[in-house]
XYZ file of C-alpha atoms in Angstrom:
326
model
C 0.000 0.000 0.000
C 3.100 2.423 0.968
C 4.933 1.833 -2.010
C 1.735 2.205 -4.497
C 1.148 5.410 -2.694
C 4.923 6.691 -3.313
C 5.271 5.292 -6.826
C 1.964 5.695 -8.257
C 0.344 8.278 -10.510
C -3.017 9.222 -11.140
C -5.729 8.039 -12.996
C -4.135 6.413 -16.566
C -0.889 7.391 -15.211
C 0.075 8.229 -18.896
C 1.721 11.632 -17.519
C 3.880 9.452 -14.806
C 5.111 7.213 -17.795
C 5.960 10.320 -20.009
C 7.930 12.305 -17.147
C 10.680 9.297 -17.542
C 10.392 8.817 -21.061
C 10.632 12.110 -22.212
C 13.689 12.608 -21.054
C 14.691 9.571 -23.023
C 13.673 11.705 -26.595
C 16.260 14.222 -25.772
C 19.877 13.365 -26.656
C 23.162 14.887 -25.005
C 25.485 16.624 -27.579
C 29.005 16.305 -25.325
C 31.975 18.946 -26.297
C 35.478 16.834 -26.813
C 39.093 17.831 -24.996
C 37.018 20.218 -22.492
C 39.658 20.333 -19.096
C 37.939 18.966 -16.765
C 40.433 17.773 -14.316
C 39.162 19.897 -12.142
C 35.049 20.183 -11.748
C 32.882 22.119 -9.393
C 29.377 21.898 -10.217
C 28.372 23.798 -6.852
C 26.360 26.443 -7.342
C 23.727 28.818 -5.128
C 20.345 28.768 -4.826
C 18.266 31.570 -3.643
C 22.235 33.285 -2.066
C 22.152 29.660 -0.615
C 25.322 27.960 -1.354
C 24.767 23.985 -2.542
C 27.410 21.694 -3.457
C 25.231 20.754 -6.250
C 22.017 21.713 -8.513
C 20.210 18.990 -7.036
C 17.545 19.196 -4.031
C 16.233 17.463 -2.467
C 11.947 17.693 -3.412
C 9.219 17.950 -0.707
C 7.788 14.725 -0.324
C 4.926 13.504 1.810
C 4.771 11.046 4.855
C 8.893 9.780 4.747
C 7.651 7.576 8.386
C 5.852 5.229 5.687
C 9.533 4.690 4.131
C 11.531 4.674 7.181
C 10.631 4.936 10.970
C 12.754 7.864 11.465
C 11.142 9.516 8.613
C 12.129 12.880 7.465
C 14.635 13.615 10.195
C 17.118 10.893 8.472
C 16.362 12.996 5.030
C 17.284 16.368 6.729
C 20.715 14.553 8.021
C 21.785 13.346 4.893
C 21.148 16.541 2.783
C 22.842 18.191 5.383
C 25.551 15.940 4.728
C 25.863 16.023 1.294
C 25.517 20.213 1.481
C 22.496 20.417 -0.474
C 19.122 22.100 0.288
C 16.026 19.811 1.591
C 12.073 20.801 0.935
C 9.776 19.428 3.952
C 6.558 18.991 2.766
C 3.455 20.440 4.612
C 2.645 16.432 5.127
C 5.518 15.541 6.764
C 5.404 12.804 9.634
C 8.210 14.338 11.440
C 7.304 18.107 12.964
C 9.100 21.028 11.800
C 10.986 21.684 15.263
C 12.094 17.903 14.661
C 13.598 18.308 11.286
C 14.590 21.682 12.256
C 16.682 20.788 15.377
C 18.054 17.485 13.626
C 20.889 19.174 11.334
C 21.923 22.583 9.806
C 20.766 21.812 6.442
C 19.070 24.393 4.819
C 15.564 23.771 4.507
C 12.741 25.213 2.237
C 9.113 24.608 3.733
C 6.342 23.380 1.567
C 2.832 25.213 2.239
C -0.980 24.122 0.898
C -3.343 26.906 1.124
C -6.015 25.314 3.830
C -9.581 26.087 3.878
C -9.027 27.558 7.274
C -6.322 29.723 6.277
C -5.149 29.948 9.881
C -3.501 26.944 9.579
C -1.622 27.974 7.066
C -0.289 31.250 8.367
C 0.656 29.267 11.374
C 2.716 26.701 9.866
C 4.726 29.394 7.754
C 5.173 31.340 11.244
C 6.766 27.972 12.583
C 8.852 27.642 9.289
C 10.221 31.110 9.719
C 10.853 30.758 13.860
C 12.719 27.413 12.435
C 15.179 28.779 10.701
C 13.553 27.587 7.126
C 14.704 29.551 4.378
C 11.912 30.008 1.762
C 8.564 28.881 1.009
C 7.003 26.444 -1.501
C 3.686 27.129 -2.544
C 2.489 24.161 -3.868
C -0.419 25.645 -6.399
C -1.028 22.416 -8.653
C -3.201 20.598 -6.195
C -6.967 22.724 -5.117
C -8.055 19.182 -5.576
C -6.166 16.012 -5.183
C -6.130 14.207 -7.841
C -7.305 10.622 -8.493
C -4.507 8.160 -7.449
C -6.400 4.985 -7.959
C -3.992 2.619 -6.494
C -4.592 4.557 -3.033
C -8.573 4.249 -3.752
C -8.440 0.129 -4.496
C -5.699 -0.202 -1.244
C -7.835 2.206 0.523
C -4.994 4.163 1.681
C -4.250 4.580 5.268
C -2.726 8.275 6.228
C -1.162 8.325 9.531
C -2.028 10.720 11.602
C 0.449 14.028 11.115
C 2.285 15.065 14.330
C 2.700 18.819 12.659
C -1.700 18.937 13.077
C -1.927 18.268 16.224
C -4.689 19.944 17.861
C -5.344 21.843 14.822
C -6.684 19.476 12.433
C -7.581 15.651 12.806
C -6.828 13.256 9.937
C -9.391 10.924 10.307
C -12.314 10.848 8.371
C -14.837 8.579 6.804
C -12.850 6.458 4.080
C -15.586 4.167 3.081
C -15.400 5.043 -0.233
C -11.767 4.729 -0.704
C -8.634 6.446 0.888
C -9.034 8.173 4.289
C -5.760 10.869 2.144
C -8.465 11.740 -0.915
C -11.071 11.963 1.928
C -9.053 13.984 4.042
C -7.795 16.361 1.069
C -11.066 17.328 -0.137
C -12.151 18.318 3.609
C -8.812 20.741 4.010
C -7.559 22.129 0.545
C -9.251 25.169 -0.486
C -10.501 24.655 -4.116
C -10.984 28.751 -4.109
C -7.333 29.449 -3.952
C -6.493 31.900 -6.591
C -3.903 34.319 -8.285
C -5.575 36.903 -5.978
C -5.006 35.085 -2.994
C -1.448 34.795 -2.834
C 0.665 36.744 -0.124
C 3.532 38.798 -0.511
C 5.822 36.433 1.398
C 8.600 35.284 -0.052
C 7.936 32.333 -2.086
C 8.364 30.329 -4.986
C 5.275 28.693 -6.853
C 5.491 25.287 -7.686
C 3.071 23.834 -9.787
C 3.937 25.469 -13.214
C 3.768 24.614 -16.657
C 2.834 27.041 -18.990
C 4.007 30.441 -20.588
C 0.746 32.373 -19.221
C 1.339 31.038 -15.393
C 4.586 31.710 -15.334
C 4.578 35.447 -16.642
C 2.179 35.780 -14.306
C 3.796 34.577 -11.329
C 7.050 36.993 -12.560
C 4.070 39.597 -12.254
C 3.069 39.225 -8.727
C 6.819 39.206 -7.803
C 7.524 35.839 -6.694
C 11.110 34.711 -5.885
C 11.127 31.668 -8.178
C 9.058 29.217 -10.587
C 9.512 25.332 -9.892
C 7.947 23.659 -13.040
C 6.224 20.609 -11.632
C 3.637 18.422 -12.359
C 3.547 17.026 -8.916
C 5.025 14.114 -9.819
C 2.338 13.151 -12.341
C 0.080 12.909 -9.255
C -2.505 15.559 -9.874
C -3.820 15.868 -13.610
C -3.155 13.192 -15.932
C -2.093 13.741 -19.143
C -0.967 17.534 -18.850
C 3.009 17.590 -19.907
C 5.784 15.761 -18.880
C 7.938 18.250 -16.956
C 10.677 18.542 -19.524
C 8.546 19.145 -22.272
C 6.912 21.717 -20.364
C 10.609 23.665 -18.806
C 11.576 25.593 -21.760
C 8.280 27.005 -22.680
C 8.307 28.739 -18.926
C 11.793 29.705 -19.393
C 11.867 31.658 -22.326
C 8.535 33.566 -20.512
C 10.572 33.905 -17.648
C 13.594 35.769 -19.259
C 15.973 35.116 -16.319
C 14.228 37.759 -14.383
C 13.773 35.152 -10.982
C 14.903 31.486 -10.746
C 13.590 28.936 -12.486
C 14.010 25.295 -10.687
C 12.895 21.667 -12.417
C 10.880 18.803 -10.488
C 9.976 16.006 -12.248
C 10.838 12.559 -13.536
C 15.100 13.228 -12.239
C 16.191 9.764 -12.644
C 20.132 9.919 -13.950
C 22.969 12.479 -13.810
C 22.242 12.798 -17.617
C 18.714 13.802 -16.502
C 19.919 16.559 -14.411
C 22.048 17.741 -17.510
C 19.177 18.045 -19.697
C 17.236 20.481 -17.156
C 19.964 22.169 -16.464
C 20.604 22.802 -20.171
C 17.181 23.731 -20.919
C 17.353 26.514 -18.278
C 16.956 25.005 -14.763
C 18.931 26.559 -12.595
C 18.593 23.405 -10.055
C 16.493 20.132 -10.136
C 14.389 18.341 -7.273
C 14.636 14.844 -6.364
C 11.509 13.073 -5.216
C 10.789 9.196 -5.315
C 14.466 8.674 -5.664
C 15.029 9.986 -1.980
C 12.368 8.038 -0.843
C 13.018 4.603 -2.168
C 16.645 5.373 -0.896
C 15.239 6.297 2.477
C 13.510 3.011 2.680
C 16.324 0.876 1.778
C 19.495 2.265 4.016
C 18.086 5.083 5.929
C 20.324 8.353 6.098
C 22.732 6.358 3.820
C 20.427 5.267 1.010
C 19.799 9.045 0.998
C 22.819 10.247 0.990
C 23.591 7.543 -2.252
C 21.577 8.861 -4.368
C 22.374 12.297 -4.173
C 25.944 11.180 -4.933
C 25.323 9.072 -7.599
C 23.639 12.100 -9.353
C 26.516 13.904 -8.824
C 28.468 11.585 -9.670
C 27.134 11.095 -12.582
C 26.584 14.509 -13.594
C 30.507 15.199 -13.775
C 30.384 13.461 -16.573
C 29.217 15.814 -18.654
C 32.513 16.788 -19.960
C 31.508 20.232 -18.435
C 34.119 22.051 -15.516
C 31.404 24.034 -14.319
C 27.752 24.487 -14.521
C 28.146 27.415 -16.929
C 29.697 25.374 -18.980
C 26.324 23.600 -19.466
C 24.159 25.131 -21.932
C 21.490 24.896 -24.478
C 23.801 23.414 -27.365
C 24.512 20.436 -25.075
C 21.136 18.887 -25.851
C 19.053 17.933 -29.078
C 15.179 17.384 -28.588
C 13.536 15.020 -30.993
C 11.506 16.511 -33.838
């Protein structure tokens, strides 16, 4: 039931296919006798320094991959010196993550239906010492993950909640999470309704969106389809990154989530105008196979295998190291 929720898509999952694949219709187009006996692919991130374009993505519920949850996550990006999203459905509490390590952290928000909620947990973020804000603007519904429907999908209850807002609902129908999310997300959530903290919107994937969001003065774009667990059938997240980069003009940050599965992967954003990438079900199936270490493995192995691009330096990656398919 844990792992269908993790790996699983929704509806046809045609979009969750297509975020791998499409990566897989876009050829590398390496540069020969580049030096590069000396790399550094660190870069920064918001004035954040990072040993590498890679974090690490906000993912729900890490207790269902490991018992230690998201605290073992925070640990091992803070080892590896690269930044870590907590999602707003985290199992561990912010002051837990927050006290665990000195990574830096960016804090995922929903926009609840009471809004309080809300406001509160980014007033914990900010007393925590997390840097930025995520708002996650893909989901006013969830969308239909059918594997957690048949396995009627148990959410535990979440320790950051308590007092505030009980999980547990009537599931009859199917998971107590889709039951739950259509109680607490505000489907009203708008343009209109966004504040002027600083954030960056994740969630888009089109031209109009994101020249919008440059608009209301946002801090950064994160082109995500939510990991192909929201709408089915709307873009794979590479298909959709250059369209919102050429809106955005370099005028604010524009970060990739989405379908990350090799260091070549991470080239291809990154040459298409990511300035970093986020890592989701990767962390998570490394989390529940060796803890801080299975982590802390696949970060490396991306950057690992991202040095072999031939490139010294992540300027050195551009748009003429890639060739999309006709």
């Amino acid at each position: 039931m844990y792992y269908d929720f993790f790996a699983g898509g929704s509806e046809d999952q045609h979009t969750l296919r297509e975020n791998t694949e499409a990566f897989q219709r876009i050829t590398l187009r390496p540069r020969i006798l580049v030096d590069v006996s000396k790399i550094d692919m660190s870069t920064t991130i918001l004035g954040y320094k990072t040993s590498a374009p890679i974090m690490i993505a906000p993912t729900s519920m890490h207790k269902l991959a490991h018992p230690e949850g998201e605290i073992l996550t925070a640990k091992a990006a803070a080892a590896c010196n690269v930044i870590m999203g907590l999602s707003f459905t985290s199992t561990c509490t912010i002051e837990e993550v927050a006290s665990s390590c000195n990574a830096v952290r960016f804090f995922q928000l929903y926009m609840y239906k009471k809004r309080e909620i809300s406001a509160l947990m980014v007033k914990r973020a900010e007393i925590n010492g997390f840097k930025a804000i995520l708002l996650t603007v893909d989901t006013p519904k969830l969308g239909r993950r059918e594997a957690d429907l048949k396995n009627k999908m148990i959410a535990p209850q979440l320790k950051n909640f308590e007092g505030l807002l009980s999980t547990e609902v009537d599931d009859s129908e199917g998971s107590n999470l889709e039951a739950f999310s259509s109680r607490s997300l505000d489907s009203s959530f708008s343009w209109k309704s966004i504040t002027k903290l600083p954030i960056l919107i994740k969630g888009v994937l089109t031209r109009e969106d994101a020249i919008k969001a440059v608009e209301i003065g946002v801090e950064g774009i994160i082109v995500s389809n939510h990991g192909a667990r929201q709408l089915d059938y709307v873009p794979a997240t590479i298909n959709a990154l250059e369209e919102v980069v050429l809106a955005v003009q370099g005028r604010i940050p524009v970060l990739f989530d989405g379908g990350i599965r090799r260091g070549t992967d991470v080239i291809k954003a990154l040459a298409l105008g990511a300035q970093a990438v986020m890592i989701g079900r990767p962390i998570v199936y490394g989390l529940a196979a060796k803890g801080e270490y299975g982590v802390k493995r696949v970060i490396e192995m991306l950057k690992d295998e991202l040095e072999l691009a031939g490139c010294p330096t992540l300027n050195d990656i551009t748009r003429n190291h890639v060739r999309m398919q006709d």
